[in-house]
Amino acid sequence: MRTSVRVSARRKATGAGLAALLLAGGAVGCQKSDSAESPAMTPAAAVARAAKNSEEIKSVHYRMKGKVPGEGRVTAEAAMSMKPLAMSMKMTAPDQATEGPVEIRLVGKAMYIGGNASMAKEMDGKSWIKLDMSALGGGKGLNADQLGAGQANQNPAANSTFLTGSKNVKKVGTETVEGVKTTHYEGKVTVAELKASLKEKDKTVNTTVREQREKSLDQFEKMGVDAFTMDMWIDGDDHTKQFRMRGEADKGPLDLTFTFLDINKPVQVTAPPAKDTADLAAMMKGAQS
């Protein structure tokens, strides 16, 4: 396969893999309630309760929009199951030279990127690239993090809990999101404070959730993000309905809003047909040799 095709494939894998990072959103609650907040609950307590509820989420369906450093504007809709791990996302990046949306599927230890006509033109008719996470990394060459896929196995509820690390959480007001009455909270928090809060909460947070949050924080540090302004919209059932995170990274602003549609509904994702798929690990091995 031509060198230019390999370079193009690597670039598309990197850009689309970054979309996997966008999976790091917030907890979601779709049940409706007449009241968006208990009158006796403080802002910090409301945020803490929603964060605790997010730990129980097994699957999510959400929409995302905003700006990603180095990528520009993005919009996406995704569904993800944590156990077993599976994800399907369709992403559009209008500031990138792509024809139509890019689809990402995560099935087991493999990530598939592509699914549109522009991919097929550059991949000898194959419209999907496969990133085998077990084959990548562990020695010379590319690894999953370098491809931007290091966050692919992150629970999308992890980042919403970061608002609990803020020392200045305040109530902004009440708003309706997707037909659901919610209470809007806001706070500022640094990555250093978030890491410190994780250590303080080691005894109350299970190991899996703590590791997911630590991986997310490491990824943000690599992007050059030192602090966030966090917004959370909590419904009357103490779940986060919408979540926004804003910060400055090395390559520009990070500003993402996640609106959550369903929780704990079945998610089924299948791998693309093998005849339509090019294996990136094999391509890179060929390039190295």
Coordinates of C-alpha atoms in Angstrom, one line a residue:
M1 CA 0.0 0.0 0.0
R2 CA 1.3 3.4 -0.9
T3 CA 3.2 5.5 1.8
S4 CA 0.8 8.4 1.3
V5 CA -2.1 6.1 2.1
R6 CA -0.4 4.9 5.3
V7 CA 0.2 8.5 6.4
S8 CA -3.4 9.4 5.6
A9 CA -4.7 6.3 7.5
R10 CA -2.5 7.2 10.5
R11 CA -3.8 10.8 10.4
K12 CA -7.4 9.8 10.2
A13 CA -6.9 7.2 12.9
T14 CA -5.4 9.8 15.2
G15 CA -8.1 12.4 14.6
A16 CA -10.9 9.9 14.9
G17 CA -9.3 8.2 17.9
L18 CA -9.4 11.6 19.6
A19 CA -13.1 11.4 19.4
A20 CA -12.9 8.4 21.7
L21 CA -11.5 10.9 24.3
L22 CA -14.8 12.8 23.9
L23 CA -16.5 9.8 25.4
A24 CA -15.4 11.2 28.7
G25 CA -18.7 13.0 29.4
G26 CA -20.9 12.8 32.5
A27 CA -23.5 10.7 34.2
V28 CA -27.0 10.7 32.7
G29 CA -30.5 10.6 34.1
C30 CA -33.5 10.4 31.8
Q31 CA -36.2 9.9 34.4
K32 CA -38.4 12.9 34.8
S33 CA -39.4 14.4 38.1
D34 CA -41.6 17.3 39.2
S35 CA -38.8 18.7 41.3
A36 CA -35.3 19.4 40.1
E37 CA -33.7 19.9 43.5
S38 CA -34.4 19.2 47.2
P39 CA -34.8 22.5 48.9
A40 CA -32.6 21.4 51.8
M41 CA -29.7 20.2 49.6
T42 CA -26.6 22.3 49.2
P43 CA -25.0 22.7 45.8
A44 CA -22.0 20.6 46.9
A45 CA -24.3 17.9 48.3
A46 CA -26.4 17.8 45.1
V47 CA -23.3 17.4 42.9
A48 CA -21.9 14.7 45.2
R49 CA -25.1 12.7 45.0
A50 CA -25.3 12.9 41.2
A51 CA -21.6 11.8 41.1
K52 CA -22.3 8.9 43.3
N53 CA -25.2 7.8 41.1
S54 CA -23.0 7.9 38.0
E55 CA -20.9 5.1 39.4
E56 CA -23.8 2.7 39.0
I57 CA -24.4 3.4 35.3
K58 CA -23.8 0.4 33.0
S59 CA -24.6 2.0 29.6
V60 CA -25.3 5.5 28.1
H61 CA -26.7 7.1 25.0
Y62 CA -25.7 10.7 24.5
R63 CA -25.0 13.7 22.2
M64 CA -21.9 15.8 22.3
K65 CA -20.9 19.1 20.7
G66 CA -18.2 21.7 21.1
K67 CA -14.6 22.4 20.3
V68 CA -11.6 20.1 20.7
P69 CA -8.0 21.5 20.8
G70 CA -6.3 21.0 17.4
E71 CA -9.5 19.6 15.8
G72 CA -11.9 22.4 15.9
R73 CA -15.7 22.0 16.0
V74 CA -17.1 18.5 16.6
T75 CA -20.6 17.0 17.0
A76 CA -21.3 13.4 17.8
E77 CA -23.9 11.0 19.0
A78 CA -22.9 7.8 20.7
A79 CA -24.0 4.8 22.7
M80 CA -21.7 2.9 25.0
S81 CA -21.9 -0.1 27.2
M82 CA -19.3 -0.6 30.0
K83 CA -19.8 -4.3 30.6
P84 CA -19.2 -5.8 28.1
L85 CA -17.2 -2.9 26.7
A86 CA -18.8 -1.7 23.4
M87 CA -19.3 1.7 21.8
S88 CA -20.7 3.2 18.6
M89 CA -20.2 6.8 17.7
K90 CA -20.9 8.9 14.7
M91 CA -18.9 12.1 14.6
T92 CA -18.8 15.2 12.4
A93 CA -15.9 17.6 12.3
P94 CA -16.8 20.5 10.0
D95 CA -13.4 22.1 10.4
Q96 CA -11.6 19.0 9.1
A97 CA -11.3 17.8 5.5
T98 CA -13.7 14.9 5.7
E99 CA -16.6 13.8 3.6
G100 CA -19.5 13.3 5.9
P101 CA -19.5 11.8 9.4
V102 CA -16.9 9.4 10.7
E103 CA -18.1 6.4 12.6
I104 CA -16.2 4.7 15.4
R105 CA -17.0 1.3 16.8
L106 CA -15.4 -0.4 19.8
V107 CA -15.9 -4.1 20.0
G108 CA -13.9 -6.0 22.6
K109 CA -10.2 -5.0 22.2
A110 CA -10.6 -3.6 18.7
M111 CA -11.5 -0.1 17.5
Y112 CA -12.9 0.4 14.0
I113 CA -12.8 3.9 12.3
G114 CA -14.3 4.9 9.0
G115 CA -17.5 3.9 7.4
N116 CA -17.7 6.7 4.8
A117 CA -16.9 7.1 1.1
S118 CA -13.7 9.2 1.6
M119 CA -12.1 6.3 3.6
A120 CA -12.8 3.9 0.8
K121 CA -11.2 6.2 -1.8
E122 CA -7.9 6.2 0.1
M123 CA -7.9 2.6 1.3
D124 CA -8.3 0.7 -2.0
G125 CA -12.0 0.2 -1.5
K126 CA -11.9 -0.6 2.2
S127 CA -14.0 1.8 4.2
W128 CA -12.8 0.9 7.7
I129 CA -9.5 0.9 9.6
K130 CA -9.1 -1.5 12.5
L131 CA -7.0 -0.7 15.5
D132 CA -6.3 -3.8 17.5
M133 CA -5.6 -2.6 21.0
S134 CA -3.9 -5.9 22.0
A135 CA -1.5 -5.7 19.0
L136 CA -0.6 -2.1 19.4
G137 CA 1.9 -0.9 21.9
G138 CA 4.3 -2.9 24.0
G139 CA 7.5 -2.1 22.3
K140 CA 8.6 -0.2 19.2
G141 CA 6.1 1.6 17.0
L142 CA 2.7 3.1 17.7
N143 CA 0.6 2.5 20.7
A144 CA -3.0 3.1 21.6
D145 CA -2.3 6.4 23.3
Q146 CA -0.3 7.8 20.4
L147 CA -3.2 7.1 18.2
G148 CA -5.5 9.0 20.4
A149 CA -7.4 5.9 21.4
G150 CA -6.1 5.6 25.0
Q151 CA -9.5 6.8 26.4
A152 CA -11.6 4.4 24.4
N153 CA -12.3 2.2 27.4
Q154 CA -13.3 5.1 29.7
N155 CA -16.6 5.1 31.4
P156 CA -18.3 8.2 30.1
A157 CA -19.6 9.0 33.6
A158 CA -16.1 9.6 34.9
N159 CA -15.6 13.2 34.1
S160 CA -18.9 14.5 35.4
T161 CA -17.8 13.5 38.9
F162 CA -14.9 16.0 38.7
L163 CA -17.2 18.8 39.8
T164 CA -17.1 17.3 43.3
G165 CA -13.4 18.4 43.5
S166 CA -14.4 22.0 43.2
K167 CA -14.3 24.2 46.4
N168 CA -16.7 26.8 45.0
V169 CA -19.7 24.9 43.6
K170 CA -22.7 27.3 43.2
K171 CA -26.2 27.0 42.0
V172 CA -26.8 29.0 38.7
G173 CA -30.6 28.4 38.4
T174 CA -33.2 26.0 37.0
E175 CA -33.4 25.1 33.3
T176 CA -35.2 22.7 31.1
V177 CA -33.0 20.3 29.2
E178 CA -34.5 17.9 26.6
G179 CA -37.9 18.4 28.3
V180 CA -36.5 17.6 31.7
K181 CA -36.5 20.2 34.5
T182 CA -33.0 20.5 35.9
T183 CA -30.9 22.5 38.4
H184 CA -27.7 24.1 36.9
Y185 CA -24.5 24.1 39.0
E186 CA -21.1 25.5 38.2
G187 CA -17.6 25.4 39.7
K188 CA -14.0 25.8 38.9
V189 CA -11.4 23.1 39.6
T190 CA -7.7 22.5 38.7
V191 CA -6.3 19.1 37.6
A192 CA -4.1 19.2 40.7
E193 CA -7.1 19.6 43.0
L194 CA -8.9 16.7 41.2
K195 CA -5.9 14.4 41.7
A196 CA -5.8 15.3 45.3
S197 CA -9.5 14.7 45.8
L198 CA -9.2 11.3 44.2
K199 CA -6.6 10.3 46.8
E200 CA -8.9 11.6 49.6
K201 CA -11.8 9.5 48.3
D202 CA -9.8 6.3 47.7
K203 CA -11.8 4.6 50.5
T204 CA -15.2 5.6 49.1
V205 CA -14.6 5.0 45.4
N206 CA -14.2 1.6 43.9
T207 CA -11.0 0.7 42.2
T208 CA -12.4 0.6 38.6
V209 CA -14.0 4.0 38.9
R210 CA -10.9 5.6 40.5
E211 CA -8.7 4.2 37.7
Q212 CA -11.0 5.6 35.0
R213 CA -10.9 9.0 36.5
E214 CA -7.1 8.9 36.9
K215 CA -6.7 8.0 33.2
S216 CA -8.9 10.9 32.2
L217 CA -6.9 13.3 34.2
D218 CA -3.6 12.0 32.7
Q219 CA -5.1 12.5 29.3
F220 CA -6.1 16.1 30.0
E221 CA -2.6 16.8 31.4
K222 CA -1.1 15.6 28.2
M223 CA -3.4 18.0 26.3
G224 CA -2.0 20.8 28.5
V225 CA -5.2 21.5 30.4
D226 CA -4.5 22.7 33.9
A227 CA -8.0 23.8 35.1
F228 CA -11.6 23.5 34.2
T229 CA -14.8 25.4 34.5
M230 CA -17.4 22.7 35.1
D231 CA -21.2 22.9 34.6
M232 CA -23.6 20.2 35.6
W233 CA -27.4 20.1 35.0
I234 CA -29.0 17.7 37.5
D235 CA -32.5 16.4 37.2
G236 CA -35.0 15.6 40.0
D237 CA -33.9 12.0 40.3
D238 CA -30.3 13.1 41.2
H239 CA -28.8 12.2 37.9
T240 CA -26.8 14.5 35.6
K241 CA -28.8 15.3 32.5
Q242 CA -26.2 17.6 30.9
F243 CA -22.6 18.3 31.4
R244 CA -20.1 20.9 30.1
M245 CA -16.4 21.3 30.6
R246 CA -14.2 24.3 29.5
G247 CA -10.5 24.8 29.7
E248 CA -7.4 26.0 27.8
A249 CA -5.1 23.4 26.3
D250 CA -1.8 23.7 24.5
K251 CA -3.5 23.7 21.1
G252 CA -6.4 25.9 21.9
P253 CA -9.7 25.9 23.9
L254 CA -11.5 22.8 25.1
D255 CA -15.3 23.4 25.3
L256 CA -17.5 20.3 25.2
T257 CA -21.2 19.9 26.2
F258 CA -22.7 16.4 26.6
T259 CA -26.5 15.9 26.6
F260 CA -27.6 12.5 27.8
L261 CA -30.6 10.7 26.4
D262 CA -30.7 7.2 28.0
I263 CA -29.1 5.2 30.7
N264 CA -28.8 1.4 31.2
K265 CA -30.5 0.5 28.0
P266 CA -29.1 -2.4 25.9
V267 CA -26.2 -1.4 23.6
Q268 CA -25.3 -3.8 20.7
V269 CA -22.3 -3.0 18.5
T270 CA -21.0 -5.3 15.8
A271 CA -17.6 -5.2 13.9
P272 CA -17.7 -4.1 10.3
P273 CA -17.3 -6.9 7.6
A274 CA -13.7 -8.1 7.3
K275 CA -13.8 -7.5 3.6
D276 CA -14.3 -3.8 4.2
T277 CA -11.6 -3.5 6.9
A278 CA -7.9 -2.6 6.7
D279 CA -5.8 -3.6 9.8
L280 CA -3.8 -0.6 10.9
A281 CA -1.3 -2.7 12.9
A282 CA -0.4 -4.7 9.9
M283 CA -0.1 -1.6 7.8
M284 CA 2.3 0.0 10.3
K285 CA 4.4 -3.2 10.5
G286 CA 4.7 -3.1 6.7
A287 CA 5.8 0.5 6.8
Q288 CA 8.4 -0.2 9.5
S289 CA 9.8 -3.1 7.5

